[in-house]
PDB file of N, CA and C in Angstrom:
ATOM      1  N   MET M   1      64.456 -79.543 -27.075  1.00 90.00           N
ATOM      2  CA  MET M   1      63.860 -79.953 -25.832  1.00 90.00           C
ATOM      3  C   MET M   1      62.393 -79.578 -25.858  1.00 90.00           C
ATOM      4  N   LEU M   2      61.605 -80.321 -25.144  1.00 93.00           N
ATOM      5  CA  LEU M   2      60.171 -80.045 -25.038  1.00 93.00           C
ATOM      6  C   LEU M   2      59.970 -78.925 -24.022  1.00 93.00           C
ATOM      7  N   THR M   3      59.287 -77.889 -24.457  1.00 91.00           N
ATOM      8  CA  THR M   3      59.001 -76.738 -23.604  1.00 91.00           C
ATOM      9  C   THR M   3      57.498 -76.551 -23.541  1.00 91.00           C
ATOM     10  N   LEU M   4      56.976 -76.348 -22.343  1.00 93.00           N
ATOM     11  CA  LEU M   4      55.552 -76.085 -22.183  1.00 93.00           C
ATOM     12  C   LEU M   4      55.342 -74.596 -21.973  1.00 93.00           C
ATOM     13  N   GLY M   5      54.386 -74.052 -22.698  1.00 91.00           N
ATOM     14  CA  GLY M   5      53.961 -72.678 -22.502  1.00 91.00           C
ATOM     15  C   GLY M   5      52.584 -72.710 -21.879  1.00 91.00           C
ATOM     16  N   VAL M   6      52.481 -72.253 -20.645  1.00 93.00           N
ATOM     17  CA  VAL M   6      51.225 -72.298 -19.901  1.00 93.00           C
ATOM     18  C   VAL M   6      50.969 -70.898 -19.359  1.00 93.00           C
ATOM     19  N   TYR M   7      49.745 -70.416 -19.507  1.00 91.00           N
ATOM     20  CA  TYR M   7      49.445 -69.077 -19.031  1.00 91.00           C
ATOM     21  C   TYR M   7      48.023 -68.998 -18.503  1.00 91.00           C
ATOM     22  N   ASP M   8      47.797 -67.983 -17.689  1.00 93.00           N
ATOM     23  CA  ASP M   8      46.473 -67.704 -17.130  1.00 93.00           C
ATOM     24  C   ASP M   8      46.290 -66.189 -17.204  1.00 93.00           C
ATOM     25  N   ILE M   9      45.656 -65.729 -18.271  1.00 90.00           N
ATOM     26  CA  ILE M   9      45.452 -64.304 -18.502  1.00 90.00           C
ATOM     27  C   ILE M   9      43.952 -64.047 -18.544  1.00 90.00           C
ATOM     28  N   ALA M  10      43.493 -63.131 -17.704  1.00 93.00           N
ATOM     29  CA  ALA M  10      42.057 -62.864 -17.597  1.00 93.00           C
ATOM     30  C   ALA M  10      41.529 -62.030 -18.768  1.00 93.00           C
ATOM     31  N   ASP M  11      42.333 -61.128 -19.290  1.00 91.00           N
ATOM     32  CA  ASP M  11      41.894 -60.230 -20.356  1.00 91.00           C
ATOM     33  C   ASP M  11      41.821 -60.980 -21.689  1.00 91.00           C
ATOM     34  N   ASN M  12      40.630 -61.038 -22.281  1.00 93.00           N
ATOM     35  CA  ASN M  12      40.424 -61.809 -23.515  1.00 93.00           C
ATOM     36  C   ASN M  12      41.321 -61.351 -24.654  1.00 93.00           C
ATOM     37  N   ARG M  13      41.468 -60.063 -24.819  1.00 92.00           N
ATOM     38  CA  ARG M  13      42.265 -59.536 -25.933  1.00 92.00           C
ATOM     39  C   ARG M  13      43.736 -59.933 -25.796  1.00 92.00           C
ATOM     40  N   ARG M  14      44.303 -59.758 -24.608  1.00 91.00           N
ATOM     41  CA  ARG M  14      45.708 -60.123 -24.382  1.00 91.00           C
ATOM     42  C   ARG M  14      45.909 -61.629 -24.516  1.00 91.00           C
ATOM     43  N   ARG M  15      44.961 -62.402 -23.994  1.00 91.00           N
ATOM     44  CA  ARG M  15      45.050 -63.864 -24.062  1.00 91.00           C
ATOM     45  C   ARG M  15      45.028 -64.340 -25.506  1.00 91.00           C
ATOM     46  N   THR M  16      44.136 -63.769 -26.317  1.00 92.00           N
ATOM     47  CA  THR M  16      44.031 -64.155 -27.725  1.00 92.00           C
ATOM     48  C   THR M  16      45.306 -63.805 -28.486  1.00 92.00           C
ATOM     49  N   LYS M  17      45.849 -62.628 -28.233  1.00 91.00           N
ATOM     50  CA  LYS M  17      47.091 -62.217 -28.907  1.00 91.00           C
ATOM     51  C   LYS M  17      48.246 -63.156 -28.557  1.00 91.00           C
ATOM     52  N   LEU M  18      48.356 -63.515 -27.280  1.00 92.00           N
ATOM     53  CA  LEU M  18      49.438 -64.413 -26.876  1.00 92.00           C
ATOM     54  C   LEU M  18      49.246 -65.799 -27.479  1.00 92.00           C
ATOM     55  N   ALA M  19      48.020 -66.291 -27.514  1.00 93.00           N
ATOM     56  CA  ALA M  19      47.753 -67.614 -28.089  1.00 93.00           C
ATOM     57  C   ALA M  19      48.127 -67.637 -29.569  1.00 93.00           C
ATOM     58  N   LYS M  20      47.755 -66.613 -30.316  1.00 93.00           N
ATOM     59  CA  LYS M  20      48.100 -66.561 -31.738  1.00 93.00           C
ATOM     60  C   LYS M  20      49.611 -66.498 -31.931  1.00 93.00           C
ATOM     61  N   PHE M  21      50.287 -65.761 -31.067  1.00 93.00           N
ATOM     62  CA  PHE M  21      51.740 -65.672 -31.129  1.00 93.00           C
ATOM     63  C   PHE M  21      52.377 -67.038 -30.866  1.00 93.00           C
ATOM     64  N   LEU M  22      51.910 -67.739 -29.845  1.00 93.00           N
ATOM     65  CA  LEU M  22      52.492 -69.038 -29.484  1.00 93.00           C
ATOM     66  C   LEU M  22      52.206 -70.121 -30.518  1.00 93.00           C
ATOM     67  N   GLU M  23      51.140 -69.970 -31.288  1.00 93.00           N
ATOM     68  CA  GLU M  23      50.852 -70.946 -32.336  1.00 93.00           C
ATOM     69  C   GLU M  23      51.972 -71.008 -33.368  1.00 93.00           C
ATOM     70  N   GLY M  24      52.750 -69.949 -33.476  1.00 92.00           N
ATOM     71  CA  GLY M  24      53.897 -69.942 -34.376  1.00 92.00           C
ATOM     72  C   GLY M  24      55.082 -70.725 -33.852  1.00 92.00           C
ATOM     73  N   TYR M  25      55.039 -71.126 -32.602  1.00 92.00           N
ATOM     74  CA  TYR M  25      56.153 -71.829 -31.980  1.00 92.00           C
ATOM     75  C   TYR M  25      55.869 -73.288 -31.659  1.00 92.00           C
ATOM     76  N   GLY M  26      54.601 -73.634 -31.526  1.00 93.00           N
ATOM     77  CA  GLY M  26      54.295 -75.006 -31.149  1.00 93.00           C
ATOM     78  C   GLY M  26      52.831 -75.306 -31.351  1.00 93.00           C
ATOM     79  N   ARG M  27      52.399 -76.416 -30.782  1.00 95.00           N
ATOM     80  CA  ARG M  27      51.001 -76.805 -30.963  1.00 95.00           C
ATOM     81  C   ARG M  27      50.244 -76.653 -29.657  1.00 95.00           C
ATOM     82  N   ARG M  28      48.995 -76.280 -29.803  1.00 96.00           N
ATOM     83  CA  ARG M  28      48.114 -76.090 -28.655  1.00 96.00           C
ATOM     84  C   ARG M  28      47.598 -77.462 -28.215  1.00 96.00           C
ATOM     85  N   VAL M  29      47.782 -77.772 -26.935  1.00 96.00           N
ATOM     86  CA  VAL M  29      47.301 -79.049 -26.421  1.00 96.00           C
ATOM     87  C   VAL M  29      46.088 -78.873 -25.524  1.00 96.00           C
ATOM     88  N   GLN M  30      45.896 -77.679 -25.001  1.00 93.00           N
ATOM     89  CA  GLN M  30      44.692 -77.294 -24.267  1.00 93.00           C
ATOM     90  C   GLN M  30      44.488 -75.810 -24.508  1.00 93.00           C
ATOM     91  N   GLU M  31      43.429 -75.244 -23.948  1.00 90.00           N
ATOM     92  CA  GLU M  31      43.121 -73.831 -24.184  1.00 90.00           C
ATOM     93  C   GLU M  31      44.306 -72.910 -23.913  1.00 90.00           C
ATOM     94  N   SER M  32      44.964 -73.068 -22.805  1.00 93.00           N
ATOM     95  CA  SER M  32      46.067 -72.182 -22.430  1.00 93.00           C
ATOM     96  C   SER M  32      47.376 -72.935 -22.238  1.00 93.00           C
ATOM     97  N   VAL M  33      47.559 -74.009 -22.984  1.00 96.00           N
ATOM     98  CA  VAL M  33      48.779 -74.818 -22.881  1.00 96.00           C
ATOM     99  C   VAL M  33      49.296 -75.125 -24.277  1.00 96.00           C
ATOM    100  N   PHE M  34      50.576 -74.815 -24.493  1.00 96.00           N
ATOM    101  CA  PHE M  34      51.233 -75.100 -25.759  1.00 96.00           C
ATOM    102  C   PHE M  34      52.459 -75.948 -25.484  1.00 96.00           C
ATOM    103  N   GLU M  35      52.749 -76.872 -26.386  1.00 96.00           N
ATOM    104  CA  GLU M  35      53.998 -77.607 -26.295  1.00 96.00           C
ATOM    105  C   GLU M  35      54.832 -77.261 -27.519  1.00 96.00           C
ATOM    106  N   CYS M  36      56.092 -76.953 -27.240  1.00 94.00           N
ATOM    107  CA  CYS M  36      57.006 -76.505 -28.291  1.00 94.00           C
ATOM    108  C   CYS M  36      58.305 -77.295 -28.166  1.00 94.00           C
ATOM    109  N   PHE M  37      58.864 -77.671 -29.288  1.00 95.00           N
ATOM    110  CA  PHE M  37      60.174 -78.311 -29.305  1.00 95.00           C
ATOM    111  C   PHE M  37      61.173 -77.250 -29.734  1.00 95.00           C
ATOM    112  N   LEU M  38      61.966 -76.753 -28.767  1.00 94.00           N
ATOM    113  CA  LEU M  38      62.861 -75.628 -28.995  1.00 94.00           C
ATOM    114  C   LEU M  38      64.252 -75.933 -28.470  1.00 94.00           C
ATOM    115  N   SER M  39      65.220 -75.303 -29.087  1.00 94.00           N
ATOM    116  CA  SER M  39      66.571 -75.349 -28.529  1.00 94.00           C
ATOM    117  C   SER M  39      66.621 -74.371 -27.354  1.00 94.00           C
ATOM    118  N   LEU M  40      67.686 -74.394 -26.602  1.00 94.00           N
ATOM    119  CA  LEU M  40      67.825 -73.487 -25.468  1.00 94.00           C
ATOM    120  C   LEU M  40      67.790 -72.032 -25.935  1.00 94.00           C
ATOM    121  N   GLU M  41      68.460 -71.743 -27.042  1.00 94.00           N
ATOM    122  CA  GLU M  41      68.493 -70.378 -27.569  1.00 94.00           C
ATOM    123  C   GLU M  41      67.101 -69.921 -28.018  1.00 94.00           C
ATOM    124  N   GLU M  42      66.371 -70.814 -28.680  1.00 93.00           N
ATOM    125  CA  GLU M  42      65.014 -70.478 -29.119  1.00 93.00           C
ATOM    126  C   GLU M  42      64.100 -70.245 -27.920  1.00 93.00           C
ATOM    127  N   MET M  43      64.259 -71.060 -26.888  1.00 93.00           N
ATOM    128  CA  MET M  43      63.441 -70.917 -25.696  1.00 93.00           C
ATOM    129  C   MET M  43      63.727 -69.579 -25.014  1.00 93.00           C
ATOM    130  N   GLN M  44      64.986 -69.186 -24.955  1.00 93.00           N
ATOM    131  CA  GLN M  44      65.331 -67.912 -24.339  1.00 93.00           C
ATOM    132  C   GLN M  44      64.767 -66.738 -25.138  1.00 93.00           C
ATOM    133  N   ARG M  45      64.837 -66.820 -26.474  1.00 93.00           N
ATOM    134  CA  ARG M  45      64.265 -65.760 -27.316  1.00 93.00           C
ATOM    135  C   ARG M  45      62.754 -65.695 -27.152  1.00 93.00           C
ATOM    136  N   LEU M  46      62.116 -66.855 -27.098  1.00 91.00           N
ATOM    137  CA  LEU M  46      60.668 -66.898 -26.907  1.00 91.00           C
ATOM    138  C   LEU M  46      60.295 -66.273 -25.563  1.00 91.00           C
ATOM    139  N   HIS M  47      61.026 -66.597 -24.542  1.00 92.00           N
ATOM    140  CA  HIS M  47      60.763 -66.045 -23.211  1.00 92.00           C
ATOM    141  C   HIS M  47      60.859 -64.515 -23.246  1.00 92.00           C
ATOM    142  N   GLN M  48      61.880 -63.981 -23.884  1.00 93.00           N
ATOM    143  CA  GLN M  48      62.038 -62.525 -23.961  1.00 93.00           C
ATOM    144  C   GLN M  48      60.877 -61.892 -24.722  1.00 93.00           C
ATOM    145  N   LYS M  49      60.459 -62.517 -25.814  1.00 92.00           N
ATOM    146  CA  LYS M  49      59.351 -61.975 -26.606  1.00 92.00           C
ATOM    147  C   LYS M  49      58.034 -62.016 -25.838  1.00 92.00           C
ATOM    148  N   VAL M  50      57.802 -63.113 -25.130  1.00 89.00           N
ATOM    149  CA  VAL M  50      56.567 -63.234 -24.354  1.00 89.00           C
ATOM    150  C   VAL M  50      56.562 -62.202 -23.220  1.00 89.00           C
ATOM    151  N   MET M  51      57.680 -62.040 -22.542  1.00 89.00           N
ATOM    152  CA  MET M  51      57.732 -61.071 -21.451  1.00 89.00           C
ATOM    153  C   MET M  51      57.505 -59.648 -21.964  1.00 89.00           C
ATOM    154  N   GLY M  52      57.905 -59.375 -23.194  1.00 87.00           N
ATOM    155  CA  GLY M  52      57.649 -58.065 -23.795  1.00 87.00           C
ATOM    156  C   GLY M  52      56.196 -57.865 -24.155  1.00 87.00           C
ATOM    157  N   ARG M  53      55.457 -58.943 -24.313  1.00 81.00           N
ATOM    158  CA  ARG M  53      54.045 -58.849 -24.725  1.00 81.00           C
ATOM    159  C   ARG M  53      53.085 -58.803 -23.542  1.00 81.00           C
ATOM    160  N   ILE M  54      53.505 -59.316 -22.400  1.00 78.00           N
ATOM    161  CA  ILE M  54      52.551 -59.369 -21.273  1.00 78.00           C
ATOM    162  C   ILE M  54      52.878 -58.380 -20.187  1.00 78.00           C
TER     163      ILE M  54
END
């Protein structure tokens, strides 16, 4: 399924780290928007990992 990763993080260091992490899951379509084609299980794992990082 197509999953959008969208974020608004003010801190440059945290934003850069999250962007580099998300590049491993999908493609960047705008500065803070990624589109990823993931299964439900992959999406849930990604969500847990992102929540641990922010």
